[in-house]
mmCIF file of C-alpha atoms in Angstrom:
data_model
loop_
_atom_site.group_PDB
_atom_site.id
_atom_site.type_symbol
_atom_site.label_atom_id
_atom_site.label_comp_id
_atom_site.label_asym_id
_atom_site.label_seq_id
_atom_site.Cartn_x
_atom_site.Cartn_y
_atom_site.Cartn_z
ATOM 1 C CA MET Q 222 34.462 67.944 -216.733
ATOM 2 C CA VAL Q 223 32.700 64.642 -216.189
ATOM 3 C CA ALA Q 224 29.349 64.223 -217.954
ATOM 4 C CA ASP Q 225 27.814 61.975 -215.257
ATOM 5 C CA PRO Q 226 29.301 62.638 -211.796
ATOM 6 C CA ILE Q 227 27.261 59.894 -210.039
ATOM 7 C CA ALA Q 228 28.474 57.231 -212.493
ATOM 8 C CA ASP Q 229 32.028 58.549 -212.009
ATOM 9 C CA LEU Q 230 31.692 58.210 -208.218
ATOM 10 C CA ILE Q 231 30.365 54.641 -208.258
ATOM 11 C CA ASN Q 232 32.941 53.566 -210.870
ATOM 12 C CA ARG Q 233 35.785 54.985 -208.771
ATOM 13 C CA LEU Q 234 34.488 53.157 -205.682
ATOM 14 C CA LYS Q 235 33.952 49.883 -207.572
ATOM 15 C CA ASN Q 236 37.384 49.965 -209.239
ATOM 16 C CA ALA Q 237 39.205 50.903 -206.023
ATOM 17 C CA SER Q 238 37.556 48.094 -204.053
ATOM 18 C CA ALA Q 239 38.427 45.628 -206.843
ATOM 19 C CA ILE Q 240 42.151 46.365 -206.418
ATOM 20 C CA LYS Q 241 41.823 46.622 -202.599
ATOM 21 C CA LYS Q 242 42.775 50.304 -202.199
ATOM 22 C CA GLU Q 243 42.440 51.844 -198.734
ATOM 23 C CA SER Q 244 40.625 54.998 -199.835
ATOM 24 C CA VAL Q 245 39.422 57.004 -202.833
ATOM 25 C CA SER Q 246 39.342 60.750 -203.445
ATOM 26 C CA VAL Q 247 36.580 62.274 -205.568
ATOM 27 C CA PRO Q 248 35.869 65.921 -206.428
ATOM 28 C CA PHE Q 249 33.385 67.487 -204.000
ATOM 29 C CA SER Q 250 29.718 68.161 -204.665
ATOM 30 C CA ASN Q 251 26.836 68.141 -202.193
ATOM 31 C CA LEU Q 252 25.098 65.299 -204.055
ATOM 32 C CA LYS Q 253 28.211 63.091 -204.105
ATOM 33 C CA PHE Q 254 28.806 63.806 -200.408
ATOM 34 C CA GLU Q 255 25.215 62.789 -199.580
ATOM 35 C CA ILE Q 256 25.594 59.581 -201.635
ATOM 36 C CA ALA Q 257 28.901 58.719 -199.936
ATOM 37 C CA SER Q 258 27.358 59.391 -196.498
ATOM 38 C CA LEU Q 259 24.430 57.106 -197.369
ATOM 39 C CA LEU Q 260 26.852 54.345 -198.453
ATOM 40 C CA SER Q 261 28.735 54.767 -195.178
ATOM 41 C CA ARG Q 262 25.492 54.560 -193.192
ATOM 42 C CA GLU Q 263 24.513 51.363 -195.067
ATOM 43 C CA GLY Q 264 27.930 49.742 -194.442
ATOM 44 C CA PHE Q 265 29.348 49.650 -197.988
ATOM 45 C CA VAL Q 266 32.210 52.037 -197.095
ATOM 46 C CA SER Q 267 33.761 52.643 -193.674
ATOM 47 C CA SER Q 268 34.030 56.449 -193.509
ATOM 48 C CA VAL Q 269 33.531 59.651 -195.501
ATOM 49 C CA GLU Q 270 35.381 62.944 -194.968
ATOM 50 C CA ARG Q 271 35.129 66.352 -196.607
ATOM 51 C CA ARG Q 272 38.587 67.835 -197.212
ATOM 52 C CA GLY Q 273 40.160 70.886 -198.801
ATOM 53 C CA LYS Q 274 39.030 74.510 -199.096
ATOM 54 C CA LYS Q 275 37.119 76.656 -201.575
ATOM 55 C CA VAL Q 276 37.814 75.439 -205.136
ATOM 56 C CA LYS Q 277 40.024 72.477 -204.167
ATOM 57 C CA LYS Q 278 37.438 70.578 -202.097
ATOM 58 C CA TYR Q 279 37.246 66.812 -202.374
ATOM 59 C CA ILE Q 280 35.696 63.846 -200.611
ATOM 60 C CA ASP Q 281 37.904 61.160 -199.082
ATOM 61 C CA VAL Q 282 36.068 57.808 -198.932
ATOM 62 C CA ALA Q 283 37.682 55.022 -196.864
ATOM 63 C CA LEU Q 284 36.725 51.606 -198.229
ATOM 64 C CA LYS Q 285 35.569 48.777 -195.999
ATOM 65 C CA TYR Q 286 37.014 45.237 -195.987
ATOM 66 C CA THR Q 287 36.079 42.246 -193.820
ATOM 67 C CA ASN Q 288 38.483 39.284 -193.849
ATOM 68 C CA GLY Q 289 40.027 40.618 -197.067
ATOM 69 C CA GLU Q 290 36.635 40.769 -198.822
ATOM 70 C CA PRO Q 291 35.507 44.205 -200.020
ATOM 71 C CA GLY Q 292 32.291 45.627 -198.596
ATOM 72 C CA LEU Q 293 31.378 46.789 -202.091
ATOM 73 C CA HIS Q 294 31.305 44.087 -204.797
ATOM 74 C CA GLY Q 295 29.542 45.868 -207.628
ATOM 75 C CA ALA Q 296 27.390 48.772 -208.697
ATOM 76 C CA GLU Q 297 25.171 49.542 -211.652
ATOM 77 C CA ARG Q 298 23.802 52.909 -212.779
ATOM 78 C CA VAL Q 299 20.017 52.781 -213.302
ATOM 79 C CA SER Q 300 19.029 56.327 -214.334
ATOM 80 C CA ARG Q 301 21.272 57.978 -216.857
ATOM 81 C CA LEU Q 302 21.357 61.474 -218.311
ATOM 82 C CA SER Q 303 19.492 60.241 -221.402
ATOM 83 C CA LYS Q 304 17.083 57.852 -219.654
ATOM 84 C CA ARG Q 305 15.507 58.602 -216.290
ATOM 85 C CA VAL Q 306 13.980 55.676 -214.390
ATOM 86 C CA TYR Q 307 11.315 56.282 -211.733
ATOM 87 C CA PHE Q 308 9.776 53.805 -209.294
ATOM 88 C CA LYS Q 309 6.507 53.904 -207.370
ATOM 89 C CA VAL Q 310 6.611 52.430 -203.862
ATOM 90 C CA SER Q 311 4.847 49.283 -205.069
ATOM 91 C CA ASP Q 312 7.494 48.760 -207.813
ATOM 92 C CA ILE Q 313 10.569 48.901 -205.519
ATOM 93 C CA LYS Q 314 12.043 45.406 -205.138
ATOM 94 C CA PRO Q 315 15.045 44.251 -203.029
ATOM 95 C CA VAL Q 316 18.439 44.179 -204.771
ATOM 96 C CA LYS Q 317 20.356 40.859 -204.731
ATOM 97 C CA HIS Q 318 17.783 39.262 -202.378
ATOM 98 C CA GLY Q 319 18.273 42.023 -199.793
ATOM 99 C CA HIS Q 320 22.108 41.945 -199.843
ATOM 100 C CA GLY Q 321 22.309 45.097 -201.952
ATOM 101 C CA ALA Q 322 20.643 48.489 -202.058
ATOM 102 C CA LEU Q 323 18.854 50.641 -204.596
ATOM 103 C CA VAL Q 324 19.641 54.331 -204.033
ATOM 104 C CA LEU Q 325 16.680 56.584 -204.798
ATOM 105 C CA SER Q 326 16.297 60.328 -205.057
ATOM 106 C CA THR Q 327 12.923 61.004 -203.405
ATOM 107 C CA PRO Q 328 11.008 64.117 -202.361
ATOM 108 C CA LYS Q 329 12.250 63.341 -198.815
ATOM 109 C CA GLY Q 330 15.911 63.221 -199.931
ATOM 110 C CA LEU Q 331 18.290 60.412 -200.871
ATOM 111 C CA MET Q 332 17.388 57.029 -199.419
ATOM 112 C CA THR Q 333 17.778 53.310 -199.988
ATOM 113 C CA ASP Q 334 15.027 51.000 -201.194
ATOM 114 C CA LYS Q 335 14.345 49.766 -197.636
ATOM 115 C CA GLU Q 336 13.952 53.307 -196.287
ATOM 116 C CA ALA Q 337 11.739 54.301 -199.249
ATOM 117 C CA ARG Q 338 9.408 51.345 -198.678
ATOM 118 C CA LYS Q 339 9.266 52.179 -194.954
ATOM 119 C CA GLU Q 340 8.492 55.861 -195.668
ATOM 120 C CA LYS Q 341 6.057 54.843 -198.460
ATOM 121 C CA VAL Q 342 7.690 57.128 -201.032
ATOM 122 C CA GLY Q 343 8.926 56.544 -204.595
ATOM 123 C CA GLY Q 344 11.398 58.456 -206.730
ATOM 124 C CA GLU Q 345 14.160 58.360 -209.313
ATOM 125 C CA ALA Q 346 16.389 55.286 -209.077
ATOM 126 C CA LEU Q 347 19.988 56.499 -209.210
ATOM 127 C CA PHE Q 348 21.945 53.232 -208.932
ATOM 128 C CA LYS Q 349 22.080 49.723 -207.479
ATOM 129 C CA ILE Q 350 24.962 48.660 -205.249
ATOM 130 C CA TRP Q 351 25.862 45.295 -203.727
#
C-alpha cells in the first residue's frame, strides 16, 4: 500500500521519462486516471488507457517524446498528506514561465492553472509539472 498515490504516479512518470521508457503501468484509481487524462490533454504524455478487470485494473500511460526529448522533464508535489496547500484565483501563477502546469483540485474538478484562472476558481494545488 502506497501512502501517497499521487506522488507515486508522478514519480513513476518522471523516472520513466528520464530513462526514455515507452510506457508506464500504475495501479488504477479514478483520481489517478483523471490526472493521467489531464496530462494527456495538456501534452505531457501521449495516451492513457484503462486496462484489466475487477481487482487487477491498471492504467497504461504512453510517454511522449519529440526529437528524443521527453515531454515531461520534471514534477514536484505541492500538497502532501501532512501539509495541504490551497490557492485563491489571484494567487495562481504560471509554472516555469508558462511552460509547465500546476494541477489543482477545484470544486469544478481537476484542472490546470490556466483553466482555473479562466474559470475564476481556486483550489488545492496537487503538483507542478514541466
